[in-house]
Amino acid sequence: MFGDLMGMMGKLKETQQKIEETKKRLDSVLIDEQSNDGLLKVTLTANRLVKSIEVDPTLLDDKEQLEDYLVLVMNKAIAKATNVNETELAAVAKDGMPNIPGMDLFK
């Protein structure tokens, strides 16, 4: 019984390490998003850190339009980055979880 418990604990520790490695790797995964007309472009990491924002000079004349573009494009980029992040981390967690009856949290 204790052998099984020690094996599970070792597997959980290994999974935790893989999750941390995946989080670090996601810092280098870039998500690009842009407005429909291409006037605003945003790049985030899969960990949702902003890497760059490119604004077409024509947007600088209309503060309200620029703000609207920023909100829309940033929200789309964050949603994509969140999806990539959660998918990658869930895959690592599911792969590393020991088979405990009744604990099928990562289906």
Tab-separated table of N, CA, C and O in Angstrom:
chain	number	residue	atom	x	y	z
A	1	MET	N	0.818	-1.192	0.000
A	1	MET	CA	0.000	0.000	0.000
A	1	MET	C	0.867	1.263	0.000
A	1	MET	O	0.630	2.193	-0.749
A	2	PHE	N	1.897	1.285	0.883
A	2	PHE	CA	2.746	2.470	0.947
A	2	PHE	C	3.586	2.625	-0.314
A	2	PHE	O	3.916	3.734	-0.702
A	3	GLY	N	3.911	1.490	-0.944
A	3	GLY	CA	4.647	1.550	-2.200
A	3	GLY	C	3.832	2.264	-3.270
A	3	GLY	O	4.345	3.081	-4.019
A	4	ASP	N	2.531	1.934	-3.316
A	4	ASP	CA	1.638	2.604	-4.270
A	4	ASP	C	1.543	4.088	-3.961
A	4	ASP	O	1.559	4.928	-4.857
A	5	LEU	N	1.450	4.424	-2.693
A	5	LEU	CA	1.337	5.824	-2.272
A	5	LEU	C	2.610	6.581	-2.626
A	5	LEU	O	2.550	7.697	-3.148
A	6	MET	N	3.753	5.976	-2.385
A	6	MET	CA	5.033	6.623	-2.711
A	6	MET	C	5.168	6.789	-4.230
A	6	MET	O	5.663	7.807	-4.706
A	7	GLY	N	4.703	5.783	-4.962
A	7	GLY	CA	4.743	5.871	-6.423
A	7	GLY	C	3.868	7.004	-6.941
A	7	GLY	O	4.257	7.754	-7.828
A	8	MET	N	2.671	7.135	-6.338
A	8	MET	CA	1.776	8.221	-6.726
A	8	MET	C	2.367	9.579	-6.386
A	8	MET	O	2.265	10.529	-7.166
A	9	MET	N	2.988	9.685	-5.232
A	9	MET	CA	3.594	10.956	-4.816
A	9	MET	C	4.731	11.327	-5.770
A	9	MET	O	4.885	12.485	-6.142
A	10	GLY	N	5.518	10.332	-6.163
A	10	GLY	CA	6.592	10.586	-7.115
A	10	GLY	C	6.048	11.032	-8.458
A	10	GLY	O	6.571	11.949	-9.087
A	11	LYS	N	4.957	10.404	-8.891
A	11	LYS	CA	4.323	10.768	-10.160
A	11	LYS	C	3.764	12.187	-10.093
A	11	LYS	O	3.906	12.959	-11.043
A	12	LEU	N	3.165	12.555	-8.960
A	12	LEU	CA	2.636	13.905	-8.801
A	12	LEU	C	3.751	14.948	-8.825
A	12	LEU	O	3.605	16.006	-9.439
A	13	LYS	N	4.879	14.631	-8.182
A	13	LYS	CA	6.008	15.560	-8.185
A	13	LYS	C	6.563	15.720	-9.600
A	13	LYS	O	6.888	16.829	-10.036
A	14	GLU	N	6.640	14.621	-10.327
A	14	GLU	CA	7.122	14.657	-11.708
A	14	GLU	C	6.170	15.489	-12.574
A	14	GLU	O	6.603	16.289	-13.394
A	15	THR	N	4.873	15.317	-12.365
A	15	THR	CA	3.876	16.082	-13.114
A	15	THR	C	3.982	17.565	-12.795
A	15	THR	O	3.909	18.413	-13.698
A	16	GLN	N	4.187	17.888	-11.542
A	16	GLN	CA	4.332	19.286	-11.137
A	16	GLN	C	5.540	19.916	-11.841
A	16	GLN	O	5.479	21.045	-12.317
A	17	GLN	N	6.621	19.175	-11.935
A	17	GLN	CA	7.818	19.665	-12.622
A	17	GLN	C	7.536	19.878	-14.110
A	17	GLN	O	7.939	20.883	-14.691
A	18	LYS	N	6.802	18.947	-14.724
A	18	LYS	CA	6.460	19.081	-16.141
A	18	LYS	C	5.559	20.293	-16.368
A	18	LYS	O	5.685	20.983	-17.382
A	19	ILE	N	4.662	20.560	-15.433
A	19	ILE	CA	3.783	21.729	-15.550
A	19	ILE	C	4.618	23.006	-15.502
A	19	ILE	O	4.408	23.926	-16.297
A	20	GLU	N	5.570	23.072	-14.598
A	20	GLU	CA	6.437	24.256	-14.512
A	20	GLU	C	7.260	24.433	-15.791
A	20	GLU	O	7.430	25.549	-16.282
A	21	GLU	N	7.760	23.333	-16.344
A	21	GLU	CA	8.517	23.396	-17.599
A	21	GLU	C	7.625	23.882	-18.741
A	21	GLU	O	8.047	24.673	-19.584
A	22	THR	N	6.384	23.407	-18.749
A	22	THR	CA	5.433	23.827	-19.788
A	22	THR	C	5.136	25.314	-19.659
A	22	THR	O	5.079	26.030	-20.668
A	23	LYS	N	4.962	25.800	-18.446
A	23	LYS	CA	4.714	27.235	-18.239
A	23	LYS	C	5.874	28.069	-18.787
A	23	LYS	O	5.658	29.096	-19.421
A	24	LYS	N	7.095	27.620	-18.537
A	24	LYS	CA	8.262	28.336	-19.061
A	24	LYS	C	8.282	28.305	-20.584
A	24	LYS	O	8.578	29.302	-21.233
A	25	ARG	N	7.955	27.150	-21.165
A	25	ARG	CA	7.943	27.016	-22.621
A	25	ARG	C	6.876	27.925	-23.232
A	25	ARG	O	7.084	28.511	-24.297
A	26	LEU	N	5.751	28.080	-22.553
A	26	LEU	CA	4.666	28.914	-23.072
A	26	LEU	C	5.051	30.391	-23.133
A	26	LEU	O	4.402	31.169	-23.832
A	27	ASP	N	6.116	30.782	-22.432
A	27	ASP	CA	6.620	32.160	-22.557
A	27	ASP	C	7.182	32.421	-23.947
A	27	ASP	O	7.293	33.567	-24.364
A	28	SER	N	7.546	31.357	-24.663
A	28	SER	CA	8.110	31.537	-26.000
A	28	SER	C	7.098	31.259	-27.118
A	28	SER	O	7.407	31.424	-28.292
A	29	VAL	N	5.882	30.848	-26.750
A	29	VAL	CA	4.829	30.620	-27.737
A	29	VAL	C	4.107	31.953	-27.946
A	29	VAL	O	3.549	32.522	-27.011
A	30	LEU	N	4.148	32.458	-29.181
A	30	LEU	CA	3.581	33.777	-29.473
A	30	LEU	C	2.224	33.654	-30.148
A	30	LEU	O	2.021	32.826	-31.033
A	31	ILE	N	1.309	34.502	-29.715
A	31	ILE	CA	-0.039	34.580	-30.261
A	31	ILE	C	-0.171	35.935	-30.937
A	31	ILE	O	-0.006	36.974	-30.287
A	32	ASP	N	-0.454	35.946	-32.227
A	32	ASP	CA	-0.645	37.189	-32.976
A	32	ASP	C	-2.122	37.389	-33.243
A	32	ASP	O	-2.836	36.446	-33.603
A	33	GLU	N	-2.573	38.613	-33.090
A	33	GLU	CA	-3.958	38.964	-33.385
A	33	GLU	C	-3.957	40.352	-33.995
A	33	GLU	O	-3.083	41.166	-33.695
A	34	GLN	N	-4.927	40.619	-34.863
A	34	GLN	CA	-5.014	41.945	-35.469
A	34	GLN	C	-6.471	42.301	-35.715
A	34	GLN	O	-7.338	41.430	-35.746
A	35	SER	N	-6.716	43.589	-35.894
A	35	SER	CA	-8.055	44.049	-36.240
A	35	SER	C	-8.390	43.560	-37.643
A	35	SER	O	-7.495	43.194	-38.416
A	36	ASN	N	-9.665	43.550	-37.974
A	36	ASN	CA	-10.089	43.052	-39.289
A	36	ASN	C	-9.432	43.802	-40.434
A	36	ASN	O	-9.148	43.220	-41.476
A	37	ASP	N	-9.186	45.096	-40.250
A	37	ASP	CA	-8.581	45.894	-41.318
A	37	ASP	C	-7.058	45.963	-41.213
A	37	ASP	O	-6.400	46.616	-42.011
A	38	GLY	N	-6.482	45.303	-40.203
A	38	GLY	CA	-5.034	45.249	-40.060
A	38	GLY	C	-4.391	46.510	-39.507
A	38	GLY	O	-3.163	46.626	-39.490
A	39	LEU	N	-5.192	47.445	-39.007
A	39	LEU	CA	-4.639	48.707	-38.502
A	39	LEU	C	-4.025	48.571	-37.108
A	39	LEU	O	-3.232	49.417	-36.702
A	40	LEU	N	-4.390	47.516	-36.392
A	40	LEU	CA	-3.842	47.293	-35.048
A	40	LEU	C	-3.434	45.832	-34.943
A	40	LEU	O	-4.216	44.934	-35.268
A	41	LYS	N	-2.193	45.597	-34.516
A	41	LYS	CA	-1.678	44.234	-34.364
A	41	LYS	C	-1.108	44.088	-32.958
A	41	LYS	O	-0.425	44.979	-32.461
A	42	VAL	N	-1.392	42.937	-32.349
A	42	VAL	CA	-0.952	42.660	-30.985
A	42	VAL	C	-0.296	41.287	-30.959
A	42	VAL	O	-0.764	40.358	-31.618
A	43	THR	N	0.784	41.162	-30.211
A	43	THR	CA	1.436	39.872	-30.000
A	43	THR	C	1.552	39.635	-28.498
A	43	THR	O	2.040	40.490	-27.758
A	44	LEU	N	1.068	38.463	-28.062
A	44	LEU	CA	1.139	38.039	-26.661
A	44	LEU	C	1.870	36.709	-26.589
A	44	LEU	O	1.927	35.981	-27.579
A	45	THR	N	2.361	36.376	-25.407
A	45	THR	CA	2.834	35.013	-25.184
A	45	THR	C	1.622	34.180	-24.776
A	45	THR	O	0.574	34.720	-24.424
A	46	ALA	N	1.765	32.860	-24.808
A	46	ALA	CA	0.681	31.980	-24.376
A	46	ALA	C	0.439	32.112	-22.869
A	46	ALA	O	-0.586	31.657	-22.370
A	47	ASN	N	1.353	32.770	-22.160
A	47	ASN	CA	1.147	33.080	-20.739
A	47	ASN	C	0.512	34.460	-20.555
A	47	ASN	O	0.505	35.014	-19.470
A	48	ARG	N	0.030	35.029	-21.666
A	48	ARG	CA	-0.731	36.275	-21.674
A	48	ARG	C	0.081	37.510	-21.284
A	48	ARG	O	-0.416	38.423	-20.652
A	49	LEU	N	1.331	37.545	-21.697
A	49	LEU	CA	2.164	38.725	-21.514
A	49	LEU	C	2.275	39.445	-22.857
A	49	LEU	O	2.584	38.816	-23.875
A	50	VAL	N	2.026	40.740	-22.873
A	50	VAL	CA	2.077	41.511	-24.113
A	50	VAL	C	3.533	41.652	-24.549
A	50	VAL	O	4.382	42.080	-23.782
A	51	LYS	N	3.806	41.284	-25.809
A	51	LYS	CA	5.153	41.410	-26.365
A	51	LYS	C	5.260	42.616	-27.285
A	51	LYS	O	6.287	43.272	-27.326
A	52	SER	N	4.187	42.902	-28.049
A	52	SER	CA	4.237	44.063	-28.929
A	52	SER	C	2.833	44.499	-29.323
A	52	SER	O	1.894	43.699	-29.335
A	53	ILE	N	2.735	45.787	-29.642
A	53	ILE	CA	1.515	46.380	-30.179
A	53	ILE	C	1.941	47.283	-31.329
A	53	ILE	O	2.818	48.128	-31.157
A	54	GLU	N	1.345	47.070	-32.496
A	54	GLU	CA	1.625	47.900	-33.663
A	54	GLU	C	0.353	48.673	-34.014
A	54	GLU	O	-0.696	48.067	-34.226
A	55	VAL	N	0.465	50.000	-34.066
A	55	VAL	CA	-0.678	50.854	-34.356
A	55	VAL	C	-0.413	51.597	-35.663
A	55	VAL	O	0.606	52.271	-35.800
A	56	ASP	N	-1.346	51.468	-36.600
A	56	ASP	CA	-1.245	52.221	-37.850
A	56	ASP	C	-1.409	53.710	-37.518
A	56	ASP	O	-2.267	54.078	-36.704
A	57	PRO	N	-0.613	54.574	-38.105
A	57	PRO	CA	-0.679	56.007	-37.799
A	57	PRO	C	-2.068	56.636	-37.987
A	57	PRO	O	-2.407	57.595	-37.305
A	58	THR	N	-2.884	56.068	-38.871
A	58	THR	CA	-4.220	56.639	-39.084
A	58	THR	C	-5.105	56.514	-37.846
A	58	THR	O	-6.029	57.303	-37.669
A	59	LEU	N	-4.821	55.542	-36.989
A	59	LEU	CA	-5.609	55.381	-35.762
A	59	LEU	C	-5.262	56.432	-34.712
A	59	LEU	O	-6.029	56.654	-33.779
A	60	LEU	N	-4.121	57.078	-34.855
A	60	LEU	CA	-3.694	58.060	-33.861
A	60	LEU	C	-4.523	59.342	-33.910
A	60	LEU	O	-4.510	60.125	-32.966
A	61	ASP	N	-5.264	59.538	-34.983
A	61	ASP	CA	-6.097	60.733	-35.116
A	61	ASP	C	-7.418	60.618	-34.366
A	61	ASP	O	-8.089	61.624	-34.138
A	62	ASP	N	-7.817	59.396	-34.012
A	62	ASP	CA	-9.114	59.185	-33.370
A	62	ASP	C	-8.921	58.351	-32.104
A	62	ASP	O	-8.862	57.121	-32.152
A	63	LYS	N	-8.821	59.030	-30.984
A	63	LYS	CA	-8.552	58.368	-29.694
A	63	LYS	C	-9.600	57.309	-29.371
A	63	LYS	O	-9.270	56.204	-28.956
A	64	GLU	N	-10.862	57.616	-29.580
A	64	GLU	CA	-11.939	56.683	-29.246
A	64	GLU	C	-11.867	55.419	-30.110
A	64	GLU	O	-12.036	54.302	-29.612
A	65	GLN	N	-11.595	55.593	-31.385
A	65	GLN	CA	-11.467	54.439	-32.278
A	65	GLN	C	-10.273	53.579	-31.864
A	65	GLN	O	-10.364	52.348	-31.830
A	66	LEU	N	-9.159	54.201	-31.532
A	66	LEU	CA	-7.982	53.458	-31.096
A	66	LEU	C	-8.287	52.659	-29.833
A	66	LEU	O	-7.922	51.482	-29.726
A	67	GLU	N	-8.962	53.286	-28.889
A	67	GLU	CA	-9.318	52.587	-27.648
A	67	GLU	C	-10.223	51.392	-27.932
A	67	GLU	O	-10.039	50.310	-27.365
A	68	ASP	N	-11.205	51.580	-28.815
A	68	ASP	CA	-12.096	50.475	-29.180
A	68	ASP	C	-11.317	49.334	-29.829
A	68	ASP	O	-11.531	48.164	-29.507
A	69	TYR	N	-10.414	49.677	-30.737
A	69	TYR	CA	-9.590	48.669	-31.394
A	69	TYR	C	-8.751	47.905	-30.367
A	69	TYR	O	-8.643	46.692	-30.423
A	70	LEU	N	-8.141	48.642	-29.455
A	70	LEU	CA	-7.301	47.992	-28.438
A	70	LEU	C	-8.111	46.996	-27.607
A	70	LEU	O	-7.658	45.877	-27.363
A	71	VAL	N	-9.276	47.397	-27.176
A	71	VAL	CA	-10.107	46.506	-26.363
A	71	VAL	C	-10.466	45.245	-27.151
A	71	VAL	O	-10.300	44.119	-26.655
A	72	LEU	N	-10.944	45.420	-28.371
A	72	LEU	CA	-11.372	44.270	-29.175
A	72	LEU	C	-10.216	43.320	-29.495
A	72	LEU	O	-10.317	42.112	-29.301
A	73	VAL	N	-9.119	43.884	-29.972
A	73	VAL	CA	-7.998	43.041	-30.389
A	73	VAL	C	-7.318	42.387	-29.186
A	73	VAL	O	-6.969	41.201	-29.228
A	74	MET	N	-7.157	43.133	-28.108
A	74	MET	CA	-6.540	42.550	-26.911
A	74	MET	C	-7.402	41.417	-26.358
A	74	MET	O	-6.874	40.368	-25.979
A	75	ASN	N	-8.715	41.597	-26.312
A	75	ASN	CA	-9.587	40.540	-25.804
A	75	ASN	C	-9.518	39.290	-26.673
A	75	ASN	O	-9.492	38.168	-26.154
A	76	LYS	N	-9.474	39.462	-27.991
A	76	LYS	CA	-9.346	38.299	-28.880
A	76	LYS	C	-8.009	37.599	-28.661
A	76	LYS	O	-7.939	36.365	-28.605
A	77	ALA	N	-6.948	38.364	-28.530
A	77	ALA	CA	-5.616	37.778	-28.326
A	77	ALA	C	-5.534	37.061	-26.984
A	77	ALA	O	-4.976	35.958	-26.887
A	78	ILE	N	-6.090	37.668	-25.948
A	78	ILE	CA	-6.079	37.041	-24.616
A	78	ILE	C	-6.871	35.738	-24.629
A	78	ILE	O	-6.452	34.737	-24.037
A	79	ALA	N	-8.014	35.732	-25.319
A	79	ALA	CA	-8.817	34.507	-25.404
A	79	ALA	C	-8.033	33.395	-26.104
A	79	ALA	O	-8.037	32.243	-25.648
A	80	LYS	N	-7.349	33.717	-27.190
A	80	LYS	CA	-6.530	32.711	-27.895
A	80	LYS	C	-5.399	32.207	-27.002
A	80	LYS	O	-5.135	31.008	-26.927
A	81	ALA	N	-4.708	33.126	-26.345
A	81	ALA	CA	-3.586	32.752	-25.480
A	81	ALA	C	-4.065	31.884	-24.321
A	81	ALA	O	-3.410	30.901	-23.960
A	82	THR	N	-5.204	32.235	-23.753
A	82	THR	CA	-5.764	31.450	-22.643
A	82	THR	C	-6.093	30.042	-23.106
A	82	THR	O	-5.816	29.066	-22.400
A	83	ASN	N	-6.672	29.916	-24.286
A	83	ASN	CA	-7.013	28.606	-24.830
A	83	ASN	C	-5.764	27.749	-25.013
A	83	ASN	O	-5.734	26.577	-24.608
A	84	VAL	N	-4.718	28.311	-25.592
A	84	VAL	CA	-3.461	27.575	-25.780
A	84	VAL	C	-2.879	27.176	-24.424
A	84	VAL	O	-2.488	26.025	-24.205
A	85	ASN	N	-2.846	28.121	-23.497
A	85	ASN	CA	-2.292	27.891	-22.162
A	85	ASN	C	-3.025	26.760	-21.454
A	85	ASN	O	-2.412	25.809	-20.958
A	86	GLU	N	-4.349	26.858	-21.394
A	86	GLU	CA	-5.132	25.852	-20.670
A	86	GLU	C	-5.054	24.482	-21.332
A	86	GLU	O	-4.975	23.465	-20.639
A	87	THR	N	-5.039	24.447	-22.653
A	87	THR	CA	-4.947	23.175	-23.365
A	87	THR	C	-3.618	22.485	-23.084
A	87	THR	O	-3.574	21.283	-22.799
A	88	GLU	N	-2.530	23.249	-23.162
A	88	GLU	CA	-1.195	22.683	-22.922
A	88	GLU	C	-1.055	22.182	-21.477
A	88	GLU	O	-0.564	21.081	-21.243
A	89	LEU	N	-1.477	23.003	-20.520
A	89	LEU	CA	-1.324	22.610	-19.118
A	89	LEU	C	-2.238	21.437	-18.759
A	89	LEU	O	-1.841	20.556	-17.997
A	90	ALA	N	-3.442	21.408	-19.311
A	90	ALA	CA	-4.352	20.293	-19.038
A	90	ALA	C	-3.795	18.990	-19.593
A	90	ALA	O	-3.918	17.932	-18.964
A	91	ALA	N	-3.170	19.053	-20.765
A	91	ALA	CA	-2.591	17.848	-21.364
A	91	ALA	C	-1.471	17.297	-20.485
A	91	ALA	O	-1.379	16.082	-20.276
A	92	VAL	N	-0.627	18.177	-19.977
A	92	VAL	CA	0.461	17.732	-19.102
A	92	VAL	C	-0.100	17.163	-17.805
A	92	VAL	O	0.334	16.108	-17.339
A	93	ALA	N	-1.079	17.842	-17.230
A	93	ALA	CA	-1.658	17.387	-15.961
A	93	ALA	C	-2.356	16.041	-16.136
A	93	ALA	O	-2.193	15.137	-15.308
A	94	LYS	N	-3.119	15.891	-17.209
A	94	LYS	CA	-3.847	14.638	-17.433
A	94	LYS	C	-2.876	13.483	-17.640
A	94	LYS	O	-3.067	12.397	-17.107
A	95	ASP	N	-1.821	13.724	-18.410
A	95	ASP	CA	-0.842	12.689	-18.699
A	95	ASP	C	-0.131	12.230	-17.431
A	95	ASP	O	0.217	11.066	-17.295
A	96	GLY	N	0.078	13.141	-16.491
A	96	GLY	CA	0.867	12.809	-15.317
A	96	GLY	C	0.082	12.390	-14.095
A	96	GLY	O	0.657	11.990	-13.092
A	97	MET	N	-1.237	12.466	-14.169
A	97	MET	CA	-2.031	12.113	-12.992
A	97	MET	C	-2.090	10.604	-12.814
A	97	MET	O	-2.305	9.868	-13.771
A	98	PRO	N	-1.910	10.145	-11.579
A	98	PRO	CA	-2.052	8.711	-11.329
A	98	PRO	C	-3.515	8.307	-11.487
A	98	PRO	O	-4.413	9.131	-11.365
A	99	ASN	N	-3.738	7.054	-11.777
A	99	ASN	CA	-5.089	6.548	-11.971
A	99	ASN	C	-5.726	6.251	-10.612
A	99	ASN	O	-5.553	5.188	-10.050
A	100	ILE	N	-6.451	7.229	-10.098
A	100	ILE	CA	-7.124	7.087	-8.805
A	100	ILE	C	-8.617	6.974	-9.093
A	100	ILE	O	-9.198	7.878	-9.692
A	101	PRO	N	-9.247	5.873	-8.701
A	101	PRO	CA	-10.674	5.700	-8.982
A	101	PRO	C	-11.494	6.886	-8.461
A	101	PRO	O	-11.299	7.345	-7.342
A	102	GLY	N	-12.409	7.348	-9.298
A	102	GLY	CA	-13.280	8.456	-8.898
A	102	GLY	C	-12.647	9.832	-9.087
A	102	GLY	O	-13.297	10.844	-8.869
A	103	MET	N	-11.388	9.900	-9.497
A	103	MET	CA	-10.699	11.188	-9.649
A	103	MET	C	-10.423	11.463	-11.123
A	103	MET	O	-9.304	11.723	-11.516
A	104	ASP	N	-11.475	11.437	-11.933
A	104	ASP	CA	-11.308	11.690	-13.353
A	104	ASP	C	-11.604	13.158	-13.664
A	104	ASP	O	-12.477	13.500	-14.424
A	105	LEU	N	-10.842	14.039	-13.032
A	105	LEU	CA	-11.030	15.485	-13.149
A	105	LEU	C	-10.622	16.032	-14.497
A	105	LEU	O	-11.120	17.053	-14.946
A	106	PHE	N	-9.687	15.386	-15.178
A	106	PHE	CA	-9.108	15.942	-16.388
A	106	PHE	C	-9.583	15.240	-17.642
A	106	PHE	O	-8.846	15.072	-18.581
A	107	LYS	N	-10.841	14.820	-17.673
A	107	LYS	CA	-11.383	14.161	-18.866
A	107	LYS	C	-11.674	15.155	-19.928
A	107	LYS	O	-11.990	16.256	-19.740
